[in-house]
Short mmCIF file of C-alpha atoms and ligand atoms in Angstrom, two decimals:
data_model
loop_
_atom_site.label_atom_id
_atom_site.label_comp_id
_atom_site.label_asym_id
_atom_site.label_seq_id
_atom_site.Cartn_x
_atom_site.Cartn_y
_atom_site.Cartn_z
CA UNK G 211 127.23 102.78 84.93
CA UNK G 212 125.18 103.79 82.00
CA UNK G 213 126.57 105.42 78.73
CA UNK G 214 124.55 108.64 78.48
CA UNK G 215 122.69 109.30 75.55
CA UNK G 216 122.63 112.28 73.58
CA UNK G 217 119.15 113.28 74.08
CA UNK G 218 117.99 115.51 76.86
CA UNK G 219 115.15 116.65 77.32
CA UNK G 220 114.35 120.63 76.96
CA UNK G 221 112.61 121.24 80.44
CA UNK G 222 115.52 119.55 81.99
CA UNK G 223 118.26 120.91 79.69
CA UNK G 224 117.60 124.39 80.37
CA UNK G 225 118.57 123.49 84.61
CA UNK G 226 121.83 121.69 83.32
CA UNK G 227 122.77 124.40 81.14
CA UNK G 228 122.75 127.06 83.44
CA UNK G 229 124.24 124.63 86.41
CA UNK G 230 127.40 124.27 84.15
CA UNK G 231 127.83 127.64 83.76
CA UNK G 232 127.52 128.19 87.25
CA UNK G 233 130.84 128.81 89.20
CA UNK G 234 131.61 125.94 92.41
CA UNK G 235 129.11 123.62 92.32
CA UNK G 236 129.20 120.28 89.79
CA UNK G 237 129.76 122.92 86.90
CA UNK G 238 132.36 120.33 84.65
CA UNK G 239 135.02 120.81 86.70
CA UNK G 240 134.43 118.24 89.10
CA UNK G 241 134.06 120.57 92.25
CA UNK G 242 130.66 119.93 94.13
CA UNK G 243 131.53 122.03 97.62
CA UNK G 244 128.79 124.81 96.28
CA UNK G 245 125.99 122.18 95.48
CA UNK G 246 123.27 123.17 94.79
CA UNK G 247 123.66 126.66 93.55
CA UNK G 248 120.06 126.28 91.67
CA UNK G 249 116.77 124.92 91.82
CA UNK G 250 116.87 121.21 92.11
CA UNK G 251 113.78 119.34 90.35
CA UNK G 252 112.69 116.73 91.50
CA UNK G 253 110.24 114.38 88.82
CA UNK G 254 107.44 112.73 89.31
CA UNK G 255 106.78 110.38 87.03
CA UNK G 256 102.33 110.59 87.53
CA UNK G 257 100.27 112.72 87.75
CA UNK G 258 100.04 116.12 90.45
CA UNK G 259 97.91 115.22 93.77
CA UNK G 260 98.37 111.30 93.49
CA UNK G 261 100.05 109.31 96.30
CA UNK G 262 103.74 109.62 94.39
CA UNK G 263 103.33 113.07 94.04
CA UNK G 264 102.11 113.88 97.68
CA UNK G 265 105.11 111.95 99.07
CA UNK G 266 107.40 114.02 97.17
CA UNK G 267 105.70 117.33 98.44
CA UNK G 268 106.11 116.33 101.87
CA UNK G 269 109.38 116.20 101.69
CA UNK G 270 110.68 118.54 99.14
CA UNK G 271 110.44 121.77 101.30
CA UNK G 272 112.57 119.94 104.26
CA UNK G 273 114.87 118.59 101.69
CA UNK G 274 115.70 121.64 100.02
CA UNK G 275 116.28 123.11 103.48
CA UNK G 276 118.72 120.85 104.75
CA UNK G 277 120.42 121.72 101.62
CA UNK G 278 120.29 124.86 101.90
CA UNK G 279 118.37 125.46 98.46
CA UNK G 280 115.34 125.32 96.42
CA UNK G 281 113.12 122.02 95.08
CA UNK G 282 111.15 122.89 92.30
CA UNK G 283 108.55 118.83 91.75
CA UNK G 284 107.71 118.28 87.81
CA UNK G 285 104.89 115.72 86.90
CA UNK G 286 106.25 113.84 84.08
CA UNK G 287 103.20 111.78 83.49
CA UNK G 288 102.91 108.56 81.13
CA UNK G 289 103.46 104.89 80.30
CA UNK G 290 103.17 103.86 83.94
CA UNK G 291 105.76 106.16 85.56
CA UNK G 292 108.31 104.85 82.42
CA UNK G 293 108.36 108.14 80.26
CA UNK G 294 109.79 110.23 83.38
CA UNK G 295 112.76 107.53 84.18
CA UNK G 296 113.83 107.57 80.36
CA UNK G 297 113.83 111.31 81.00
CA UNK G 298 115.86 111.12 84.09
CA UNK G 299 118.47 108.23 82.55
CA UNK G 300 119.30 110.76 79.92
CA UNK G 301 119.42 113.86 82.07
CA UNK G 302 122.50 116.01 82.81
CA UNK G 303 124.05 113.67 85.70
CA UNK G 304 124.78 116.97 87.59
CA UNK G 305 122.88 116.33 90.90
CA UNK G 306 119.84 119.28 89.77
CA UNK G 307 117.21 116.30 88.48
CA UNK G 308 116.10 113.68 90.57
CA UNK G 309 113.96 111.06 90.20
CA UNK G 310 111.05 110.19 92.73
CA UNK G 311 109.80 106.72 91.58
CA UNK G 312 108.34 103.85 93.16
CA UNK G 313 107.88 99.93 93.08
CA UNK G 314 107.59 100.53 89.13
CA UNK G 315 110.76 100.92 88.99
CA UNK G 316 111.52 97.62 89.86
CA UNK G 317 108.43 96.03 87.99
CA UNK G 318 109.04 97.84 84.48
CA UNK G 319 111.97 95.58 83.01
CA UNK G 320 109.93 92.83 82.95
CA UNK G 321 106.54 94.24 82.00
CA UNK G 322 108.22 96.51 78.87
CA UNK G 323 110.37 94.98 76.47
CA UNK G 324 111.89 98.05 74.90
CA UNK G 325 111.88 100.07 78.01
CA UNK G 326 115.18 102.21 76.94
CA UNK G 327 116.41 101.91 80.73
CA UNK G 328 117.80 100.42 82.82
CA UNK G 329 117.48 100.87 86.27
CA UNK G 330 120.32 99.22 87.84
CA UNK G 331 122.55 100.68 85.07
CA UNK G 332 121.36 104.01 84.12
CA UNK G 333 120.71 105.51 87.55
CA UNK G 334 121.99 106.27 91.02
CA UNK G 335 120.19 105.47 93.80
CA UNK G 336 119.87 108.49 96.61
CA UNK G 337 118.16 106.43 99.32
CA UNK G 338 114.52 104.46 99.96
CA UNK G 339 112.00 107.19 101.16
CA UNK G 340 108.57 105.19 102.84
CA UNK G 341 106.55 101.82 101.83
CA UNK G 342 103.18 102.48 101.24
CA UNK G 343 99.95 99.86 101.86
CA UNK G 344 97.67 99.82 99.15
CA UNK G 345 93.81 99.29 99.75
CA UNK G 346 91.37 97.74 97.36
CA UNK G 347 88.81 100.36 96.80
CA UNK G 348 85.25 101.26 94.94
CA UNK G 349 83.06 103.72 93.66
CA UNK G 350 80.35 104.15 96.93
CA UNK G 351 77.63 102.57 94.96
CA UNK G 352 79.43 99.21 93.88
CA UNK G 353 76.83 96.43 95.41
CA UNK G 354 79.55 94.20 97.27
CA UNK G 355 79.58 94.98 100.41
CA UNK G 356 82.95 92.99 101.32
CA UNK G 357 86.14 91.52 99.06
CA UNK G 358 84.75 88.21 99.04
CA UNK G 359 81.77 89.59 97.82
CA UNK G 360 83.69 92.10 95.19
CA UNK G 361 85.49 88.84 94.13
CA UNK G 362 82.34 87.00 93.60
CA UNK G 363 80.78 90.06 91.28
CA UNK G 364 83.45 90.75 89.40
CA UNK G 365 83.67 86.67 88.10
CA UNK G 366 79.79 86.89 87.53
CA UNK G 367 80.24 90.58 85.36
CA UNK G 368 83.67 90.36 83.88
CA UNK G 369 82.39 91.41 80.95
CA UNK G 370 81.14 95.00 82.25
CA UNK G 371 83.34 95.76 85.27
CA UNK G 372 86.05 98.76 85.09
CA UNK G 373 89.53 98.56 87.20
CA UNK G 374 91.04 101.64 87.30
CA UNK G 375 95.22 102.08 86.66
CA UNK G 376 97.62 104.83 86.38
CA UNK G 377 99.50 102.81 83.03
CA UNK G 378 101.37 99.45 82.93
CA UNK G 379 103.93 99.53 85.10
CA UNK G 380 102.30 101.49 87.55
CA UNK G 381 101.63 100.16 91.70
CA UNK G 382 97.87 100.34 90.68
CA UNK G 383 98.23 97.82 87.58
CA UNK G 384 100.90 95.65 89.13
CA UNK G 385 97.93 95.36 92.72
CA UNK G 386 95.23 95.04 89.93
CA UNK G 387 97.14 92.54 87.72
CA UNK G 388 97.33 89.90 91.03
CA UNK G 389 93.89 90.30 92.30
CA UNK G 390 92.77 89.53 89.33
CA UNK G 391 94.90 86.69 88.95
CA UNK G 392 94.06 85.58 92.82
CA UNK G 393 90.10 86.17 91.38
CA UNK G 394 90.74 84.36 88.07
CA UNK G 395 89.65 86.61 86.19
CA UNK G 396 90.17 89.19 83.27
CA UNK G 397 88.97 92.41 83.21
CA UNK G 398 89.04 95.52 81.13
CA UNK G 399 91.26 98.22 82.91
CA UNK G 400 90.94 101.10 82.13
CA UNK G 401 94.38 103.57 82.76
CA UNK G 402 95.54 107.01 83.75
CA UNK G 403 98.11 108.92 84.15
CA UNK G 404 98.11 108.69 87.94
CA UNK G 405 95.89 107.17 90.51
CA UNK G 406 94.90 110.84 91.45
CA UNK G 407 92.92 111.34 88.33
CA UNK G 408 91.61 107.81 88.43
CA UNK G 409 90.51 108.61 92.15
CA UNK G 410 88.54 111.30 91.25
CA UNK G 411 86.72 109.14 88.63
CA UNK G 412 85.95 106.55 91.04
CA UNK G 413 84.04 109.38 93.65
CA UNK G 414 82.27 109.88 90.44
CA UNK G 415 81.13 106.57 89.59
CA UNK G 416 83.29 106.39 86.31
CA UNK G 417 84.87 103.75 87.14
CA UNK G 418 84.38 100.89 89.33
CA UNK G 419 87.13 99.78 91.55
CA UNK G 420 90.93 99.77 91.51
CA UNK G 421 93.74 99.40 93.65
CA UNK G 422 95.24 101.97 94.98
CA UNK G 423 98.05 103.93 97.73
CA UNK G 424 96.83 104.78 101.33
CA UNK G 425 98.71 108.06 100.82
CA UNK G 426 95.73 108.56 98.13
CA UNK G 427 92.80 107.09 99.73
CA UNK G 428 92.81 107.79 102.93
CA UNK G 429 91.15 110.83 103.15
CA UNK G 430 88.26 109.50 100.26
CA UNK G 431 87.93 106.62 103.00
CA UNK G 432 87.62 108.46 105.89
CA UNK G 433 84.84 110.76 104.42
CA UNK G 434 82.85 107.89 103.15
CA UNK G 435 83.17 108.56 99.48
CA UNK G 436 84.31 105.42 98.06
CA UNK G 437 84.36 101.73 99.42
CA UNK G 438 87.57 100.57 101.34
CA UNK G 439 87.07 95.96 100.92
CA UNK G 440 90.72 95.55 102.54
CA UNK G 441 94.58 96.43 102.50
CA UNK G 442 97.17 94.62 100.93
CA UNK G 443 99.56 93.88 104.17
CA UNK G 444 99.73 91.90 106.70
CA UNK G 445 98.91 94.30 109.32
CA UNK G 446 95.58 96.34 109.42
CA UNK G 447 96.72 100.26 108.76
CA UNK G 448 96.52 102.27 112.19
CA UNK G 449 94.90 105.30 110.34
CA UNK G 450 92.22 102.61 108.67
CA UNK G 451 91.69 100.49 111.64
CA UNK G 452 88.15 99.03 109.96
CA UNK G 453 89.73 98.27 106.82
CA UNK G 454 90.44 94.31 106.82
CA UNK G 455 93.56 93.10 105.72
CA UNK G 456 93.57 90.54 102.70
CA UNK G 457 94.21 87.98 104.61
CA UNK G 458 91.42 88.18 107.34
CA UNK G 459 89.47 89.14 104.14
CA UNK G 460 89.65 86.02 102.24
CA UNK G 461 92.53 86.81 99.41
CA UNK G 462 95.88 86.38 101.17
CA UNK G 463 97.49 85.82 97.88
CA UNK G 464 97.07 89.79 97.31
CA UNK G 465 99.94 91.56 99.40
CA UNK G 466 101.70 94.04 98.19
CA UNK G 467 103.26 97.67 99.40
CA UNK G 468 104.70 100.47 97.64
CA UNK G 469 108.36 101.41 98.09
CA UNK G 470 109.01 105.04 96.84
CA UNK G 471 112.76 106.14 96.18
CA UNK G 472 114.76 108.71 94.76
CA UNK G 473 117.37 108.64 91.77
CA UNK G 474 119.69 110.89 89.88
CA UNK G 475 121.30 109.67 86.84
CA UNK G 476 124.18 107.29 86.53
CA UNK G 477 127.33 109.30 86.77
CA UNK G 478 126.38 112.12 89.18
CA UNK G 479 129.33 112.66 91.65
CA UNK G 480 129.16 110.47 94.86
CA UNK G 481 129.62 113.87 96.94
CA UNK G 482 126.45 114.82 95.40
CA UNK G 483 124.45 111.53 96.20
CA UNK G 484 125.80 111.64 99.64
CA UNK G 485 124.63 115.54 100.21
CA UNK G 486 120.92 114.50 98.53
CA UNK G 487 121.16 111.34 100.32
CA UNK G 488 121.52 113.34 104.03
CA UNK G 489 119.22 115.95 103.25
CA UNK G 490 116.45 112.54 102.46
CA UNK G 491 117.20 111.54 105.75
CA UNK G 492 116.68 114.78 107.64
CA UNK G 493 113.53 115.49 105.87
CA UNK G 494 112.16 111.94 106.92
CA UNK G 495 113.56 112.54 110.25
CA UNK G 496 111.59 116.23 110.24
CA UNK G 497 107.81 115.76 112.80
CA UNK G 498 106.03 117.32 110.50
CA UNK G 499 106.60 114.81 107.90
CA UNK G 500 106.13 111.50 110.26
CA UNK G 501 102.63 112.62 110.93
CA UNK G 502 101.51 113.82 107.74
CA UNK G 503 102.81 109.95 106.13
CA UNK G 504 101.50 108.47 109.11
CA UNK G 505 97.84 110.32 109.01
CA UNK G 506 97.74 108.58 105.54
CA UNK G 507 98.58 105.44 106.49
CA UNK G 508 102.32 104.98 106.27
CA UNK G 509 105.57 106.36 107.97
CA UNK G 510 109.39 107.19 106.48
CA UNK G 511 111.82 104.72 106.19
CA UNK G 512 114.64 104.29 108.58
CA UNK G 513 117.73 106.60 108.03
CA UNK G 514 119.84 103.41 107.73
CA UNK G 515 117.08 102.65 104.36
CA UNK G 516 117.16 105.88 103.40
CA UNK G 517 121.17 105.57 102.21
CA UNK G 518 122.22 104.75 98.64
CA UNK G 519 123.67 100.81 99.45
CA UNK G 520 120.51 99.76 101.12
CA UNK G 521 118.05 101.31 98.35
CA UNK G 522 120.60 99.63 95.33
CA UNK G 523 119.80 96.63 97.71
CA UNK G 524 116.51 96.42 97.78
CA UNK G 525 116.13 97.48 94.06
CA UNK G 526 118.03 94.47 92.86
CA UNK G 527 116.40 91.96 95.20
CA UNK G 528 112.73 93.24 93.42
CA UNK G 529 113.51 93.62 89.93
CA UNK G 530 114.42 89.74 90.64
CA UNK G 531 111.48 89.31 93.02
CA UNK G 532 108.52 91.10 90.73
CA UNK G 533 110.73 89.65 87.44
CA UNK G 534 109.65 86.26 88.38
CA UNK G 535 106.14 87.11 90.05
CA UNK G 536 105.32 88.78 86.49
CA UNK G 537 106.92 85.79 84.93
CA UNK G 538 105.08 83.45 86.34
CA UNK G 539 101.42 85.25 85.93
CA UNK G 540 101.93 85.32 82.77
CA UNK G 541 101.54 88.87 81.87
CA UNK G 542 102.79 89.84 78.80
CA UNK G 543 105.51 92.46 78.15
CA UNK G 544 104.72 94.95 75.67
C1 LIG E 1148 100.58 107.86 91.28
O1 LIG E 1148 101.29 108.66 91.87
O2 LIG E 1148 99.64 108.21 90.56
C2 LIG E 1148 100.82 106.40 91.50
O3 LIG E 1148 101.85 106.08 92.31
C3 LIG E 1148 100.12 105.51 90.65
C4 LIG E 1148 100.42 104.06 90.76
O4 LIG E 1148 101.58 103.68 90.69
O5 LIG E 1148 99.48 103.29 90.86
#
């Protein structure tokens, strides 16, 4: 368990102050029956209307009903989803922030060497919450028509072609940083604070491809505004069922998919986690939910994955996994 530090942030102080204060609930004196007795935040750690933030819509409303409270989402934007999750690790460990973060959490340690976290240490996990495909995509007018064609262009124009990111760290950079290395090649990226801003860029023509969530492209897809070359799992998506997979598309080195979860920070009472924790798993249980995740191209986890053992799990087996993936592509931490 992490030793907190003395920093917290103001936005977040303010909802720990008061939550102290409050009688019953976590308020110092250990006793969590009342939880929550205020607005919960949840963080988002990109930007609003991008695939982490749309998840964490979806189920904030059915959360915060099964708790019986309110869920106020915060975009905490910057540094590839890193500047939220040092928030978070320094927060009041009183069950009123949460963290909604995804694969990046497990990809940061060994792409930041002074990332002032740690995720295994400085958080508790609440439970897994979906896996999301990610698609290779590009701005309508991009000549290749397919990804072996895409892969072809971008060696002959390395020195002008744009990929899109939402910040080191990110799903986006971590997709980007192994097609590239599948393409051989090195190309100038160009980041955001979310792939939502970088999507709307890419309808524009701004910039010329990136990789990027279903939960995001789907709909830009569907309507024909940018190019879908193939996504990154084994299985074709049901709700893209003309997008190729990398594999049938030529680059079967390029597989990847985007686990989202949700943390609170190291030290908040297990009675809490468990009460978050069971409201996860009704909200991913809740109709509504399955078909909104499913209409863009991915479905909740299991309530046996959404439960803090199996998401500490899987964290620990990827920081190892993408630890030694980055290691071995040779990608620099900064
Ligand atoms: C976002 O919500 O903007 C993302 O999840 C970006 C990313 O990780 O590529």
């Amino acid at each position: 368990m992490g030793t907190r530090r003395p920093r917290i942030i103001a936005a977040l102080a303010a909802v720990s102050l008061a939550a102290a204060c409050s009688p019953g609930g976590d308020g110092g004196d250990g006793d969590t029956t009342g939880y929550p007795e205020q607005n919960i935040t949840i963080v988002v750690p990109f930007s609003a209307g991008g695939p982490t933030d749309t998840v964490t819509r979806m189920i904030a409303d059915p959360m915060a009903e099964a708790l019986g409270g309110k869920i106020v989402v915060q975009n905490v934007e910057g540094a590839g989803g890193t500047v939220a999750a040092g928030q978070v690790a320094q927060a009041e460990p009183d069950g009123y922030t949460v963290l909604m973060h995804h694969i990046g959490m497990s990809t940061a340690p060994a792409l930041y060497k002074d990332l002032g976290y740690q995720p295994l240490e400085d958080f508790a996990t609440v439970g897994l919450v979906t896996e999301v495909p990610m698609t290779v995509v590009a701005r309508p007018d991009l000549p290749p028509a397919t990804l072996a064609d895409l892969t072809a262009y971008v060696k002959a124009n390395q020195d002008k072609v744009t990929l899109a990111n939402a910040g080191r760290g990110a799903a986006s950079h971590l997709c980007g940083l192994l097609f590239q290395s599948a393409a051989g090649v090195k190309l100038q990226e160009v980041p955001y604070q979310g792939t939502g801003p970088a999507l709307t860029d890419l309808v524009g023509g701004q910039v010329d491809f990136m990789c990027d969530q279903t939960t995001n492209t789907s709909g830009q897809i569907t309507a024909g505004k940018i190019k879908a070359y193939a996504v990154t799992t084994p299985e074709r998506v049901k709700s893209l069922p003309d997008v190729p997979t990398t594999t049938e598309a030529g680059m079967p080195q390029l597989q990847v998919s985007v686990w989202h979860g949700l943390y609170v920070p190291a030290g908040t009472p297990p009675e809490i986690v468990q009460k978050l924790s069971g409201a996860l798993q009704k909200a991913l249980a809740d109709q509504a939910v399955i078909d909104q995740m499913a209409e863009l191209g991915t479905a909740p986890v299991t309530a046996a994955d959404a439960t803090p053992e199996t998401h500490r799990a899987h964290l620990e087996e990827q920081i190892e996994t993408w630890g030694k993936v980055i290691a071995d592509a040779g990608v620099q931490a900064s």
